[in-house]
């Protein structure tokens, strides 16, 4: 379904945040017979509708929301409205078309788009693709799940998008190059279960993309896509890292160390990005020096293994966006070989931390739990040889404890394996509290 298909139809946009505003404004320009916006949960994410560019579209709140939605031919769902919402299920039963702004935009722009999703790595990989494309003389617009609704993007000959599972689930068109970086259980409450989450995530590749690029070293992802045609970055016949060198098959390109991001998962992100460039017709062998220079200038994204300078000699690391045990496992691997203290805990979604326990078997490190789920994570690690555990009162207390127990030259890693909401306004707030605690507890120079 394209925006032009909404002409003469009754449309309800569900959500009054950035995505809802963008969708309502874009649809209004295409002449629907009736257009309303609906927000049944007005909160801090909702914008001042009367001051927005969609202010001429009627906004329904409160008791009228259900009837406004069920009276529409088409519901345009904001990503924050889960597919499992009872009104979405009811609408589908009634034969009402449910779509999203991302799907409407993609229907008109798929041929010019690289779309990147994944349970881990989609932000870094998509921004790295955009960065390398620019260096290779391919101007592009970077957008998606980074706070810029697709319906607000400017015209461009090339787009690189980071796409969440919520955005992928509505797609009926795949981008020209569809990329999946990793799969593990996430956001199960919003999708209805693990199988449903994988289905929604992999809907990105379900509608005949020209090229599919995946992280070939992710076992769960490999099992899910089976033998379908795909470029499997990380494997020897594709882009991979061996002995500290990035290769295209057997051809060496440049040293892995030029990319200033720690961790093997970032090696894989780089390999995926290079495979995407090749899919877009860029000669990565002839342009290896240019790409190496560009990779060297790529800055780590905030809150993803971001190191904080400290006069003590300890390395404090902000990885607050690691909101699942699998993401934290990648972060722990990035500091393998150094004395390590990991701070874990946040909103308790009832996740299974057995995979984290299995991953830490045979390692020596300290794990400090913070509310709300920290005590349960620590309990899941109880009795594991080499793993010392503590429970702190809060994040500030955890930083103090980490200073006391982490040996010189070691790292203190905030990789919480849980979301931030509840105790913090958002993940940025959790990062701010962590950084301030590091400063406040630092030894005097």
Coordinates of C-alpha atoms in Angstrom, one line a residue:
X1 CA 0.0 0.0 0.0
X2 CA 1.3 3.4 -1.0
X3 CA 0.3 6.8 0.3
X4 CA -1.5 7.4 -3.0
X5 CA -3.7 4.4 -2.3
X6 CA -5.2 6.3 0.6
X7 CA -6.9 8.8 -1.6
X8 CA -10.7 8.7 -1.0
X9 CA -10.5 6.3 1.9
X10 CA -11.2 6.6 5.6
X11 CA -7.9 6.6 7.5
X12 CA -7.1 6.6 11.3
X13 CA -3.5 7.3 12.4
X14 CA -2.8 5.7 15.7
X15 CA -0.3 7.7 17.8
X16 CA 0.5 11.4 18.4
X17 CA 4.2 11.2 18.7
X18 CA 6.8 11.9 16.0
X19 CA 5.7 9.0 13.9
X20 CA 2.0 9.9 14.2
X21 CA 2.5 13.5 13.3
X22 CA 4.6 12.6 10.2
X23 CA 2.0 10.0 9.1
X24 CA -0.9 12.3 9.5
X25 CA 0.7 15.2 7.7
X26 CA 1.9 13.0 4.8
X27 CA -1.5 11.3 4.4
X28 CA -3.4 14.6 4.6
X29 CA -1.6 15.7 1.4
X30 CA -3.0 12.7 -0.5
X31 CA -6.7 13.5 -0.2
X32 CA -8.2 10.8 2.1
X33 CA -12.0 11.0 2.4
X34 CA -11.7 11.1 6.2
X35 CA -8.6 11.4 8.3
X36 CA -8.3 11.4 12.1
X37 CA -5.5 10.8 14.5
X38 CA -6.1 8.7 17.6
X39 CA -4.1 8.5 20.9
X40 CA -5.5 6.3 23.7
X41 CA -2.4 6.8 25.8
X42 CA -1.3 10.4 25.7
X43 CA 2.0 10.6 27.6
X44 CA 5.4 12.2 27.5
X45 CA 6.1 10.9 24.0
X46 CA 3.0 12.7 22.7
X47 CA 3.6 16.0 21.0
X48 CA 1.5 19.2 21.3
X49 CA -0.8 18.4 18.4
X50 CA -2.1 22.0 18.1
X51 CA 1.5 23.1 17.4
X52 CA 2.4 20.3 15.1
X53 CA 2.4 20.2 11.3
X54 CA -0.6 17.9 11.5
X55 CA -2.6 20.3 13.6
X56 CA -5.5 20.5 11.0
X57 CA -6.1 16.7 11.4
X58 CA -8.6 16.0 14.2
X59 CA -7.1 14.3 17.2
X60 CA -9.3 11.8 19.1
X61 CA -8.4 10.9 22.7
X62 CA -10.2 9.2 25.6
X63 CA -13.4 7.2 25.1
X64 CA -13.7 7.9 21.4
X65 CA -10.5 6.2 20.4
X66 CA -12.0 2.7 19.8
X67 CA -14.8 3.8 17.6
X68 CA -12.6 6.2 15.6
X69 CA -10.3 3.3 14.8
X70 CA -13.0 0.7 14.0
X71 CA -14.7 3.2 11.7
X72 CA -11.7 3.5 9.4
X73 CA -10.9 1.6 6.2
X74 CA -7.2 1.8 7.1
X75 CA -5.3 2.1 10.4
X76 CA -1.8 3.5 10.2
X77 CA -0.1 2.3 13.3
X78 CA 2.8 4.0 15.0
X79 CA 5.7 1.7 15.9
X80 CA 4.9 2.0 19.6
X81 CA 1.5 0.3 19.1
X82 CA 2.1 -3.4 19.4
X83 CA 0.8 -5.9 16.9
X84 CA -0.6 -7.8 19.9
X85 CA -2.9 -4.9 21.1
X86 CA -6.4 -6.1 21.3
X87 CA -7.7 -3.3 19.1
X88 CA -5.2 -4.3 16.3
X89 CA -6.4 -7.9 16.6
X90 CA -10.1 -6.7 16.4
X91 CA -9.4 -4.5 13.4
X92 CA -7.9 -7.3 11.5
X93 CA -10.8 -9.6 12.3
X94 CA -13.1 -6.9 10.9
X95 CA -11.1 -6.7 7.7
X96 CA -9.6 -3.3 8.4
X97 CA -6.2 -2.8 6.8
X98 CA -3.5 -2.2 9.3
X99 CA -0.2 -0.7 8.1
X100 CA 2.5 1.8 9.3
X101 CA 4.3 4.8 8.2
X102 CA 7.4 2.8 7.4
X103 CA 5.5 0.5 5.1
X104 CA 3.8 3.4 3.3
X105 CA 7.2 5.0 2.7
X106 CA 8.9 1.8 1.7
X107 CA 6.4 1.1 -1.0
X108 CA 7.6 4.2 -2.8
X109 CA 11.3 4.0 -2.0
X110 CA 12.3 0.3 -1.7
X111 CA 14.5 0.3 -4.8
X112 CA 16.7 3.1 -3.4
X113 CA 17.0 1.7 0.1
X114 CA 19.3 -0.4 2.3
X115 CA 17.3 -1.6 5.3
X116 CA 19.1 -2.9 8.4
X117 CA 17.6 -4.8 11.3
X118 CA 18.8 -7.1 14.0
X119 CA 18.5 -7.8 17.7
X120 CA 22.0 -6.5 18.1
X121 CA 24.2 -4.3 15.9
X122 CA 21.6 -2.6 13.6
X123 CA 22.5 0.9 14.8
X124 CA 26.2 0.5 14.4
X125 CA 26.0 -1.4 11.2
X126 CA 23.5 1.0 9.5
X127 CA 25.4 4.1 10.5
X128 CA 28.7 2.4 9.4
X129 CA 27.2 1.6 6.0
X130 CA 26.1 5.2 5.6
X131 CA 29.5 6.5 6.6
X132 CA 31.4 4.2 4.2
X133 CA 29.0 4.9 1.3
X134 CA 29.7 8.6 1.8
X135 CA 33.4 8.0 1.7
X136 CA 33.0 6.0 -1.5
X137 CA 31.3 8.9 -3.2
X138 CA 27.7 7.7 -2.7
X139 CA 25.8 10.5 -0.9
X140 CA 22.9 9.1 1.1
X141 CA 20.2 9.9 3.7
X142 CA 20.4 8.0 7.0
X143 CA 17.2 7.5 8.9
X144 CA 14.7 5.1 10.4
X145 CA 14.7 4.0 14.0
X146 CA 17.0 7.0 15.0
X147 CA 14.3 9.5 15.9
X148 CA 13.5 10.6 12.3
X149 CA 10.3 9.2 10.8
X150 CA 10.7 7.9 7.3
X151 CA 7.9 10.1 6.1
X152 CA 9.9 13.1 7.1
X153 CA 13.0 12.2 5.1
X154 CA 14.2 14.4 2.3
X155 CA 14.4 13.1 -1.3
X156 CA 17.6 11.2 -2.1
X157 CA 19.0 8.7 -4.6
X158 CA 20.1 6.5 -1.7
X159 CA 18.7 5.7 1.7
X160 CA 20.2 3.7 4.6
X161 CA 17.7 2.8 7.3
X162 CA 17.9 1.3 10.8
X163 CA 14.6 -0.6 11.3
X164 CA 13.2 -2.0 14.5
X165 CA 11.1 -5.1 14.6
X166 CA 8.0 -2.9 15.1
X167 CA 8.8 -1.2 11.8
X168 CA 9.6 -4.4 9.9
X169 CA 6.4 -6.1 10.9
X170 CA 4.2 -4.0 8.6
X171 CA 6.3 -4.1 5.5
X172 CA 4.9 -5.4 2.2
X173 CA 7.9 -4.3 0.3
X174 CA 11.5 -5.3 1.1
X175 CA 14.3 -2.8 0.5
X176 CA 16.7 -3.4 -2.4
X177 CA 19.4 -4.6 0.1
X178 CA 17.9 -6.1 3.2
X179 CA 20.4 -6.7 6.1
X180 CA 20.0 -8.7 9.3
X181 CA 22.8 -8.5 11.9
X182 CA 21.7 -10.9 14.6
X183 CA 18.7 -12.7 16.2
X184 CA 18.0 -13.4 19.8
X185 CA 14.8 -13.2 21.9
X186 CA 13.8 -9.5 22.5
X187 CA 10.6 -7.5 23.0
X188 CA 8.6 -10.8 23.3
X189 CA 5.7 -9.1 25.1
X190 CA 5.1 -6.7 22.2
X191 CA 5.3 -9.4 19.6
X192 CA 3.5 -12.3 21.3
X193 CA 6.4 -14.7 21.7
X194 CA 9.8 -15.7 20.3
X195 CA 8.5 -17.2 17.0
X196 CA 6.4 -14.1 16.4
X197 CA 9.4 -11.8 17.1
X198 CA 11.6 -13.6 14.6
X199 CA 8.8 -13.6 12.0
X200 CA 8.3 -9.8 12.4
X201 CA 12.0 -9.2 12.3
X202 CA 12.6 -11.3 9.2
X203 CA 9.6 -9.7 7.4
X204 CA 12.3 -7.3 6.2
X205 CA 13.6 -10.0 3.8
X206 CA 10.2 -11.6 3.0
X207 CA 9.3 -9.5 0.0
X208 CA 11.8 -10.2 -2.8
X209 CA 14.8 -7.9 -2.0
X210 CA 17.5 -7.8 -4.6
X211 CA 20.1 -8.9 -2.1
X212 CA 20.0 -10.2 1.4
X213 CA 23.1 -9.7 3.6
X214 CA 23.3 -11.4 7.0
X215 CA 25.9 -12.0 9.7
X216 CA 26.9 -15.5 8.7
X217 CA 28.4 -16.2 12.2
X218 CA 25.1 -15.8 14.0
X219 CA 23.9 -19.4 14.5
X220 CA 20.3 -18.5 15.4
X221 CA 20.0 -16.3 12.4
X222 CA 21.5 -19.0 10.1
X223 CA 18.9 -21.5 11.4
X224 CA 16.1 -19.1 10.8
X225 CA 16.9 -18.2 7.2
X226 CA 17.9 -21.8 6.3
X227 CA 19.3 -22.2 2.7
X228 CA 17.7 -19.1 1.2
X229 CA 20.1 -17.1 -1.0
X230 CA 22.0 -14.6 1.1
X231 CA 25.5 -13.1 1.4
X232 CA 26.8 -14.5 4.6
X233 CA 29.3 -12.0 5.9
X234 CA 31.9 -13.3 8.3
X235 CA 32.4 -16.6 6.6
X236 CA 35.6 -17.4 4.6
X237 CA 34.0 -17.0 1.1
X238 CA 32.8 -13.5 2.0
X239 CA 34.1 -10.6 4.0
X240 CA 35.8 -11.9 7.2
X241 CA 38.6 -11.1 9.6
X242 CA 41.5 -13.4 9.9
X243 CA 44.8 -12.8 11.9
X244 CA 43.8 -9.1 12.4
X245 CA 43.2 -8.5 8.6
X246 CA 39.9 -7.8 6.9
X247 CA 39.5 -10.0 3.8
X248 CA 37.2 -10.3 0.9
X249 CA 37.4 -14.0 0.4
X250 CA 41.1 -14.6 0.0
X251 CA 42.0 -10.9 -0.9
X252 CA 43.3 -8.9 2.0
X253 CA 41.8 -5.4 2.3
X254 CA 43.1 -3.6 5.4
X255 CA 43.9 -4.1 9.1
X256 CA 40.9 -4.7 11.3
X257 CA 42.4 -2.3 13.9
X258 CA 41.5 0.7 11.7
X259 CA 38.0 0.4 13.0
X260 CA 38.1 2.0 16.5
X261 CA 35.4 -0.2 17.9
X262 CA 36.1 -3.0 20.3
X263 CA 34.6 -6.5 20.2
X264 CA 34.3 -9.3 17.7
X265 CA 30.7 -8.3 17.1
X266 CA 31.9 -5.0 15.6
X267 CA 34.3 -7.0 13.3
X268 CA 31.1 -8.7 12.0
X269 CA 29.3 -5.4 11.7
X270 CA 32.2 -4.2 9.5
X271 CA 32.1 -7.3 7.3
X272 CA 28.3 -6.9 6.9
X273 CA 28.8 -3.2 5.9
X274 CA 31.4 -4.1 3.3
X275 CA 29.2 -6.8 1.8
X276 CA 26.4 -4.2 1.5
X277 CA 28.7 -1.8 -0.4
X278 CA 29.6 -4.5 -2.8
X279 CA 25.9 -5.3 -3.4
X280 CA 25.5 -1.7 -4.3
X281 CA 28.2 -2.0 -7.0
X282 CA 31.2 -0.5 -5.1
X283 CA 34.6 -2.1 -5.8
X284 CA 35.8 -2.7 -2.3
X285 CA 39.1 -4.1 -3.4
X286 CA 40.1 -1.2 -5.6
X287 CA 38.8 1.2 -2.9
X288 CA 40.3 -0.5 0.1
X289 CA 42.5 2.4 1.1
X290 CA 39.6 4.8 1.0
X291 CA 37.4 2.5 3.0
X292 CA 40.2 1.9 5.6
X293 CA 40.6 5.7 6.0
X294 CA 36.8 6.0 6.4
X295 CA 36.6 3.2 8.9
X296 CA 39.3 4.8 11.0
X297 CA 37.3 8.0 11.3
X298 CA 34.1 6.2 12.3
X299 CA 33.1 7.1 15.9
X300 CA 31.4 4.8 18.3
X301 CA 27.7 5.5 18.8
X302 CA 26.7 6.9 22.2
X303 CA 25.8 4.3 24.9
X304 CA 27.3 1.4 23.0
X305 CA 30.6 0.4 24.6
X306 CA 31.4 4.0 25.1
X307 CA 34.6 4.4 27.2
X308 CA 34.8 7.1 29.9
X309 CA 38.2 8.5 30.9
X310 CA 39.1 8.1 34.5
X311 CA 42.3 9.1 36.4
X312 CA 42.4 5.8 38.4
X313 CA 43.5 3.8 35.3
X314 CA 40.3 1.8 35.3
X315 CA 38.2 1.9 32.1
X316 CA 34.6 2.7 32.7
X317 CA 32.3 1.6 29.8
X318 CA 28.8 2.8 29.1
X319 CA 26.9 0.1 27.3
X320 CA 23.4 1.0 28.6
X321 CA 21.7 0.0 25.4
X322 CA 22.5 -3.6 26.1
X323 CA 19.0 -4.4 27.3
X324 CA 19.1 -8.2 27.0
X325 CA 21.5 -10.9 28.3
X326 CA 22.7 -11.7 24.7
X327 CA 23.7 -8.0 24.2
X328 CA 25.6 -8.1 27.5
X329 CA 27.4 -11.3 26.5
X330 CA 28.8 -9.5 23.4
X331 CA 30.0 -6.6 25.6
X332 CA 31.7 -9.0 28.1
X333 CA 33.4 -10.7 25.2
X334 CA 34.8 -7.3 24.0
X335 CA 36.8 -7.0 27.3
X336 CA 37.9 -10.6 27.4
X337 CA 41.4 -10.9 28.9
X338 CA 41.1 -7.9 31.2
X339 CA 40.0 -7.8 34.9
X340 CA 36.3 -7.0 34.6
X341 CA 33.4 -5.9 36.7
X342 CA 29.9 -5.9 35.1
X343 CA 27.0 -3.9 36.4
X344 CA 23.7 -5.5 35.5
X345 CA 20.0 -5.0 36.3
X346 CA 17.0 -2.8 35.4
X347 CA 13.4 -3.3 34.6
X348 CA 12.5 -6.9 35.3
X349 CA 10.8 -8.4 32.2
X350 CA 11.1 -11.9 33.5
X351 CA 13.9 -12.8 31.0
X352 CA 15.7 -16.1 31.3
X353 CA 19.3 -15.4 32.4
X354 CA 20.5 -19.1 32.0
X355 CA 22.2 -18.2 28.7
X356 CA 24.3 -15.5 30.5
X357 CA 25.2 -18.1 33.2
X358 CA 26.3 -20.6 30.5
X359 CA 28.3 -17.8 28.7
X360 CA 30.2 -16.9 31.9
X361 CA 31.2 -20.5 32.7
X362 CA 35.0 -20.7 33.0
X363 CA 35.5 -16.9 33.3
X364 CA 36.8 -14.8 36.2
X365 CA 34.9 -11.5 36.8
X366 CA 32.7 -9.7 39.2
X367 CA 29.0 -9.1 38.6
X368 CA 27.2 -6.4 40.6
X369 CA 23.4 -6.3 40.5
X370 CA 21.2 -3.2 40.7
X371 CA 17.4 -2.9 41.1
X372 CA 15.1 -4.2 39.9
X373 CA 16.3 -7.3 38.2
X374 CA 19.9 -7.3 39.4
X375 CA 19.3 -9.5 42.4
X376 CA 17.6 -12.1 40.2
X377 CA 20.5 -12.0 37.7
X378 CA 23.0 -12.4 40.5
X379 CA 21.0 -15.3 41.9
X380 CA 21.1 -17.0 38.4
X381 CA 24.9 -16.9 38.6
X382 CA 25.1 -18.3 42.1
X383 CA 27.7 -20.9 42.6
X384 CA 29.4 -20.3 39.2
X385 CA 33.2 -20.8 39.8
X386 CA 35.2 -17.7 39.2
X387 CA 32.2 -15.3 39.2
X388 CA 32.0 -13.1 42.2
X389 CA 28.7 -11.4 42.8
X390 CA 27.3 -8.5 44.9
X391 CA 24.0 -6.6 45.0
X392 CA 24.1 -2.8 45.2
X393 CA 21.4 -0.4 46.4
X394 CA 21.4 1.5 43.2
X395 CA 23.7 2.5 40.2
X396 CA 25.7 5.0 42.2
X397 CA 26.4 2.4 44.9
X398 CA 27.3 -0.1 42.2
X399 CA 30.0 2.3 40.8
X400 CA 31.5 2.7 44.3
X401 CA 31.6 -1.0 44.8
X402 CA 33.1 -1.5 41.3
X403 CA 36.0 0.8 42.1
X404 CA 36.7 -1.1 45.3
X405 CA 36.8 -4.6 43.7
X406 CA 38.2 -4.0 40.2
X407 CA 42.0 -4.6 39.9
X408 CA 44.2 -1.9 38.4
X409 CA 44.0 -1.8 34.6
X410 CA 40.6 -3.4 34.7
X411 CA 37.3 -2.4 33.2
X412 CA 34.0 -1.5 34.8
X413 CA 31.2 -2.3 32.3
X414 CA 27.6 -1.0 32.6
X415 CA 25.9 -3.6 30.4
X416 CA 22.6 -4.1 32.3
X417 CA 20.9 -6.8 30.3
X418 CA 17.6 -5.0 31.1
X419 CA 15.8 -1.9 30.1
X420 CA 16.1 1.4 31.9
X421 CA 12.5 2.5 32.5
X422 CA 11.1 2.6 36.0
X423 CA 14.2 3.7 37.8
X424 CA 15.3 6.1 35.1
X425 CA 13.4 8.4 32.6
X426 CA 15.1 6.6 29.7
X427 CA 18.4 5.0 28.7
X428 CA 20.0 8.4 28.3
X429 CA 19.2 9.2 31.9
X430 CA 20.8 5.9 33.0
X431 CA 23.9 6.9 31.1
X432 CA 24.0 10.3 32.7
X433 CA 23.7 8.8 36.2
X434 CA 26.5 6.3 35.4
X435 CA 28.8 9.0 34.0
X436 CA 28.1 11.3 37.0
X437 CA 28.8 8.5 39.5
X438 CA 32.1 7.8 37.7
X439 CA 33.1 11.5 38.1
X440 CA 31.9 11.8 41.7
X441 CA 33.8 8.7 42.9
X442 CA 37.0 9.4 41.0
X443 CA 40.1 9.7 43.1
X444 CA 41.6 13.1 43.5
X445 CA 44.3 14.0 41.0

